[in-house]
Amino acid sequence: MNDLAPLLTPEGRALLDEVRGTAPADELAVATRLRRAHPAGLVSAALGQARLRQRAAAKFGAEDAERMFFTPNGVEQSTRASVAAHRAERLRALGVTSVADLCCGIGGDAIALARAGIRVLAVDRDPLTAAAARANADALGLAGLIDVREADVTEVDTAAYDAVFVDPARRGGRGRIFDPEAYSPPLSWAVRAALKAPHAALKVAPGIPHEAVPAEAEAEWISDGGDVKEAVLWFGTAPGAVRATLLPGPRSLLGRGLPDPEVRSVGRYLYEPDGAVIRAHLVAEAAEELDGGLIDPTIAYVTADTLRATPYATAYEITDQLPFNLKKLKALLREREVGILTVKKRGSAVEPEELRRKALPKPQGPHSVTVFLTRVAGAPTMLIGAPARAVTGAGAS
């Protein structure tokens, strides 16, 4: 698929409606039937677009995805709608009324910005991608707020806009790109573009080294439903600040420069910090809220003797602490009639799926447990427990 124009015609749109929801197993039969009345290339394009829309529903929701137009890279690289909406709301709260969205892709962020009432210049150099962004703005009734331009972002004058948003390409021919200077455009160029505007947000990979964060930027790591999605470098907000934001919510944990928590013996409860908290290096802030300590100086598990409500970590009640030993684990699971085994690891070379297969080759009974493969005071250890019962009163900052 290298041209969206045929799909935007009345015939193309009718075909898209007809193939909506087609299961992969039915595609050949559907294609054979439709090619009797429509050009083969158009039928193939419609079925391809239907597949992309099905994939995109997880990011955009079925209602929007079924109306939008996608490219394979666009589905893969676009921002999840909930994350884009959070970022748009932060910009709106800063008083931003216009944004130059550079490297706009298929328009996911531009859509969120426009829905927040912000006027958007959406720029992408790829003709097909820009066409998809334009079609999406029109399909969602946002064309009046989104001006799509096919151009090289490095040649765009952003002086007339309140803010700049840059989402550099972080994938190449060999997969993910981890070096920020290998982004397209490089992070250094994006930072220079950001510093020219009153406000700016740069979307970067969540694995960005903290030392690569410019001194002028606030760094925010964002998770959605427990999965870390991205990091954002903010300019014109709070230079040097670090935060972890959890969606839905949002709930934000701000860094206070705390020293590493003390190491303690394993208590009754084990807290697994959210991935955004870990990526933001804010485990100490989370541990302080819990009056907890670390089980090992190099492991991001927090232990405490009391159960406290927190949005920033998941609590487990620990029943057993054993040196790593497969035979002992199998005996314990058999004794407790365990039929469901969840294995988590941090600081262990053992693969969870391999341990699960060996320790519980077949269900032993109605009970479930969680096994943490980790280190305690430097020693390989198994911590055994289950999710703690919920407590009320979770706070946010």
XYZ file of C-alpha atoms in Angstrom:
397
model
C 0.000 0.000 0.000
C 1.710 3.176 -1.174
C -1.259 5.415 -1.954
C -4.276 6.152 0.231
C -6.143 8.079 -2.464
C -8.109 5.084 -3.833
C -9.360 4.258 -0.343
C -10.642 7.820 0.099
C -12.955 7.545 -2.912
C -16.613 6.548 -2.428
C -15.788 3.079 -3.798
C -12.819 2.726 -1.452
C -14.773 3.854 1.593
C -17.601 1.457 0.741
C -15.092 -1.389 0.491
C -13.598 -0.452 3.856
C -17.047 -0.660 5.404
C -17.626 -4.043 3.771
C -14.374 -5.641 4.944
C -14.516 -4.223 8.485
C -13.787 -6.901 11.041
C -12.749 -9.539 8.489
C -10.946 -12.372 10.276
C -7.548 -13.399 8.843
C -8.867 -16.871 8.053
C -11.637 -15.354 5.912
C -9.529 -12.894 3.916
C -8.945 -15.131 0.894
C -12.632 -15.907 0.450
C -13.617 -12.262 0.938
C -10.944 -11.072 -1.503
C -12.033 -13.599 -4.145
C -15.640 -12.458 -3.865
C -14.921 -8.724 -3.924
C -12.503 -8.896 -6.865
C -15.417 -9.854 -9.084
C -16.743 -6.307 -8.748
C -13.723 -4.194 -7.732
C -10.108 -3.766 -8.856
C -7.822 -6.331 -7.245
C -5.416 -3.665 -5.982
C -8.208 -1.759 -4.257
C -9.521 -4.905 -2.600
C -6.050 -5.762 -1.326
C -5.578 -2.219 -0.013
C -8.934 -2.308 1.778
C -8.178 -5.646 3.434
C -4.718 -4.408 4.426
C -6.225 -1.281 5.947
C -8.773 -3.403 7.826
C -5.935 -5.421 9.373
C -4.133 -2.247 10.421
C -7.324 -0.858 11.957
C -7.779 -4.002 13.997
C -4.207 -3.704 15.305
C -4.649 0.005 16.002
C -7.748 -0.508 18.156
C -5.533 -1.307 21.155
C -3.936 2.140 20.923
C -6.757 4.313 19.650
C -9.909 2.479 20.705
C -12.144 0.683 18.245
C -14.392 3.683 17.553
C -11.564 5.915 16.333
C -9.478 3.138 14.761
C -12.337 2.053 12.500
C -12.502 5.557 11.031
C -8.776 6.256 10.757
C -6.144 5.404 8.146
C -2.863 3.742 9.010
C 0.476 2.645 7.651
C 2.291 -0.367 9.146
C 4.945 1.887 10.690
C 2.259 4.298 11.806
C 0.503 1.650 13.880
C 3.781 0.505 15.387
C 5.232 3.902 16.235
C 2.200 6.034 17.063
C 1.476 7.141 20.609
C -1.237 5.389 22.587
C -4.270 7.706 22.720
C -4.332 7.860 26.536
C -0.669 8.936 26.656
C -1.148 11.510 23.895
C -4.176 12.912 25.741
C -2.145 13.261 28.953
C 0.579 15.159 27.125
C -1.955 17.386 25.356
C -3.596 18.221 28.677
C -0.240 19.226 30.186
C 0.379 21.549 27.253
C -3.121 23.005 27.502
C -2.622 23.619 31.232
C 0.565 25.535 30.391
C -1.527 27.941 28.322
C -0.402 26.562 24.965
C -2.839 27.296 22.126
C -0.717 26.269 19.126
C 1.816 23.481 18.593
C 4.209 22.570 15.806
C 4.052 18.753 15.792
C 7.269 17.686 14.076
C 7.508 14.082 12.828
C 3.740 13.793 13.257
C 3.413 10.263 11.862
C -0.178 9.286 11.155
C -1.356 12.077 13.466
C -2.036 10.426 16.820
C -0.573 13.262 18.877
C -2.019 15.926 16.597
C -5.474 14.424 17.176
C -5.055 14.560 20.965
C -3.779 18.143 20.796
C -6.674 19.237 18.597
C -9.174 17.586 20.919
C -7.666 19.652 23.725
C -8.511 22.755 21.689
C -4.952 23.364 20.457
C -4.203 24.423 16.893
C -1.636 22.093 15.285
C 0.842 22.245 12.437
C 1.553 18.548 11.769
C 4.704 17.896 9.723
C 6.103 14.690 8.252
C 8.426 14.213 5.296
C 6.964 10.873 4.160
C 4.182 11.439 1.597
C 2.095 8.409 2.580
C 2.386 9.165 6.290
C 1.426 12.794 5.776
C -1.541 11.676 3.662
C -2.673 9.391 6.489
C -2.395 12.227 9.015
C -4.460 14.484 6.745
C -7.082 11.789 6.211
C -7.297 11.148 9.946
C -7.795 14.794 10.788
C -10.642 14.866 8.284
C -12.146 11.532 9.394
C -12.320 12.650 13.035
C -13.698 16.102 12.261
C -10.507 17.925 13.289
C -9.328 19.295 9.945
C -10.132 22.833 11.092
C -7.497 22.574 13.842
C -4.859 20.405 12.144
C -2.823 21.681 9.211
C -0.789 18.795 7.759
C 2.352 19.643 5.839
C 4.620 17.266 3.922
C 8.110 18.644 4.589
C 11.494 18.059 6.198
C 11.012 19.079 9.835
C 14.486 20.604 9.967
C 13.353 23.206 7.447
C 10.124 24.246 9.197
C 9.892 27.660 10.886
C 8.168 27.153 14.259
C 8.454 30.747 15.515
C 4.704 31.377 15.235
C 3.789 28.529 17.600
C 3.517 28.465 21.402
C 5.121 25.042 21.649
C 7.040 22.425 19.723
C 6.461 18.687 19.981
C 9.009 16.344 18.410
C 8.615 12.595 18.072
C 11.796 11.414 16.310
C 11.846 8.069 14.516
C 13.407 5.498 16.847
C 13.328 2.502 14.529
C 15.625 1.690 11.645
C 16.125 -1.180 9.256
C 17.494 -3.314 12.085
C 14.816 -2.527 14.661
C 14.813 -0.218 17.679
C 17.404 2.533 17.930
C 18.821 3.056 21.410
C 21.343 5.831 20.775
C 19.453 9.171 20.975
C 21.853 10.684 18.457
C 20.829 7.977 15.977
C 17.181 9.079 16.144
C 15.807 10.729 13.018
C 16.188 13.651 13.573
C 18.880 13.306 16.284
C 18.055 14.262 19.869
C 20.561 17.128 19.745
C 18.621 18.723 16.859
C 15.322 18.219 18.700
C 16.737 19.903 21.815
C 17.855 22.902 19.774
C 14.376 23.146 18.247
C 12.838 22.881 21.728
C 14.960 25.674 23.155
C 13.670 28.072 20.501
C 10.066 27.757 21.728
C 8.387 28.958 24.933
C 7.400 25.355 25.657
C 8.364 22.023 24.142
C 7.959 18.289 24.623
C 10.279 15.700 23.094
C 9.156 12.084 23.035
C 12.051 9.704 23.647
C 12.520 6.013 24.417
C 11.920 5.118 28.086
C 15.383 3.578 28.212
C 17.113 6.916 27.626
C 20.106 7.232 29.968
C 19.537 9.848 32.657
C 22.863 11.429 31.764
C 21.500 12.107 28.253
C 18.713 14.316 29.634
C 19.605 17.990 29.019
C 19.971 20.191 32.106
C 17.248 22.498 30.734
C 14.670 19.694 30.620
C 12.193 18.098 32.968
C 12.115 14.330 32.434
C 8.846 12.409 32.725
C 8.471 8.640 32.425
C 4.934 7.468 31.605
C 3.292 4.090 32.097
C -0.223 3.089 31.084
C -1.911 0.207 32.813
C 1.432 -0.800 34.332
C 3.349 -0.852 31.024
C 6.042 1.783 30.493
C 5.257 3.541 27.222
C 7.659 6.427 26.809
C 9.678 9.224 28.320
C 9.120 12.902 27.602
C 11.614 15.742 27.912
C 9.756 18.945 28.812
C 11.131 22.421 28.223
C 9.700 25.588 29.748
C 8.411 23.748 32.827
C 10.793 22.747 35.659
C 14.404 22.230 34.541
C 16.060 19.293 36.271
C 12.794 17.875 37.652
C 12.075 14.159 37.358
C 8.649 12.546 37.570
C 6.937 9.229 37.007
C 3.377 9.450 35.723
C 0.969 6.541 35.882
C -2.091 6.276 33.667
C -4.997 6.090 33.994
C -5.165 8.894 36.484
C -2.863 10.589 36.024
C -0.873 10.074 39.208
C 2.563 11.654 39.296
C 5.429 10.944 41.671
C 7.942 13.784 41.783
C 11.612 13.248 42.486
C 12.986 14.868 45.625
C 16.597 13.785 45.312
C 16.332 11.208 48.099
C 19.260 8.899 48.852
C 18.927 5.190 48.166
C 16.693 3.433 50.728
C 18.360 1.331 53.386
C 18.538 -2.432 52.902
C 16.301 -4.428 55.236
C 15.499 -8.044 55.843
C 12.404 -9.195 53.985
C 9.271 -8.157 55.834
C 5.691 -9.284 55.553
C 5.062 -7.326 52.351
C 6.964 -6.947 49.104
C 6.223 -3.984 46.856
C 6.948 -4.099 43.136
C 7.307 -0.474 41.927
C 5.665 0.531 38.680
C 8.035 0.464 35.738
C 7.838 4.240 35.288
C 8.938 4.701 38.916
C 11.931 2.422 38.310
C 12.879 4.070 35.004
C 12.666 7.510 36.619
C 14.962 6.340 39.453
C 12.291 7.204 42.015
C 12.221 3.958 43.983
C 13.490 5.889 47.025
C 10.494 8.251 46.838
C 8.109 5.298 46.587
C 9.855 3.508 49.475
C 9.556 6.579 51.701
C 5.775 6.627 51.190
C 5.694 2.976 52.263
C 8.147 3.338 55.157
C 10.032 0.555 53.401
C 13.536 -0.494 52.469
C 15.239 -2.520 49.754
C 15.782 -6.283 49.925
C 19.150 -5.801 48.188
C 21.093 -2.652 47.256
C 20.879 -3.500 43.545
C 17.258 -4.730 43.339
C 14.195 -2.494 42.926
C 11.918 -4.438 45.281
C 10.729 -2.630 48.401
C 9.936 -4.498 51.603
C 7.893 -3.371 54.616
C 6.050 -4.864 57.572
C 2.848 -2.898 56.996
C 0.440 -2.743 54.068
C -0.099 0.755 52.759
C -2.089 1.989 49.798
C -0.002 3.401 46.959
C -0.593 3.836 43.257
C 3.133 3.554 42.606
C 3.717 -0.098 43.499
C 1.904 -3.424 43.647
C 1.897 -5.131 47.036
C 2.392 -8.853 47.702
C 2.137 -10.655 51.020
C 5.190 -12.887 51.450
C 4.742 -16.259 53.126
C 8.106 -17.924 52.475
C 11.725 -17.001 51.834
C 13.919 -19.806 50.470
C 17.335 -20.104 48.858
C 16.922 -20.842 45.170
C 16.225 -24.572 44.938
C 13.946 -26.125 42.327
C 13.373 -29.311 44.303
C 12.233 -27.403 47.395
C 9.964 -25.211 45.298
C 8.288 -28.210 43.664
C 7.695 -29.791 47.066
C 6.168 -26.590 48.434
C 3.844 -26.183 45.448
C 2.742 -29.784 45.752
C 2.124 -29.456 49.494
C 0.021 -26.317 49.007
C -1.959 -27.721 46.081
C -0.954 -24.951 43.707
C -2.551 -24.935 40.269
C -1.583 -21.445 39.094
C 2.020 -20.263 39.370
C 3.102 -16.715 38.520
C 6.859 -16.196 38.270
C 8.503 -12.779 38.421
C 12.194 -12.053 38.392
C 14.580 -9.230 39.094
C 18.290 -9.865 39.435
C 18.035 -13.524 38.407
C 19.313 -15.275 35.287
C 16.563 -17.917 35.445
C 13.831 -17.548 32.833
C 10.342 -17.422 34.423
C 8.719 -19.630 31.780
C 11.406 -22.279 32.181
C 10.988 -22.332 35.963
C 7.203 -22.444 35.656
C 7.415 -25.446 33.346
C 9.819 -27.340 35.592
C 8.295 -26.420 38.943
C 4.674 -26.983 37.956
C 4.522 -29.335 34.968
C 0.817 -29.819 35.637
C -1.668 -28.142 37.996
C -1.568 -29.508 41.530
C -4.776 -27.980 42.903
C -7.017 -24.915 43.279
C -4.535 -22.456 44.825
C -2.261 -19.840 43.239
C 1.052 -18.339 44.315
C 3.585 -15.842 43.032
C 7.288 -16.650 43.112
C 9.867 -13.863 42.951
C 13.276 -14.931 41.681
C 15.646 -12.331 43.027
C 18.560 -11.615 45.319
C 18.400 -10.881 49.016
C 21.602 -9.484 50.489
C 23.401 -10.742 47.392
C 22.149 -14.340 47.575
C 19.846 -15.975 44.966
C 16.479 -16.221 46.689
C 12.887 -17.291 46.106
C 10.207 -15.175 47.775
C 6.793 -16.805 47.729
C 3.502 -15.063 48.280
C 0.365 -13.646 46.692
C -1.101 -10.245 45.833
C -2.000 -8.430 49.042
C -5.596 -7.519 49.715
C -6.454 -3.975 48.686
C -6.403 -1.116 51.150
C -8.221 2.153 50.612
C -6.952 5.677 50.634
C -4.331 5.670 47.874
C -2.949 9.138 47.455
C -1.361 11.061 44.643
C 0.963 13.976 44.271
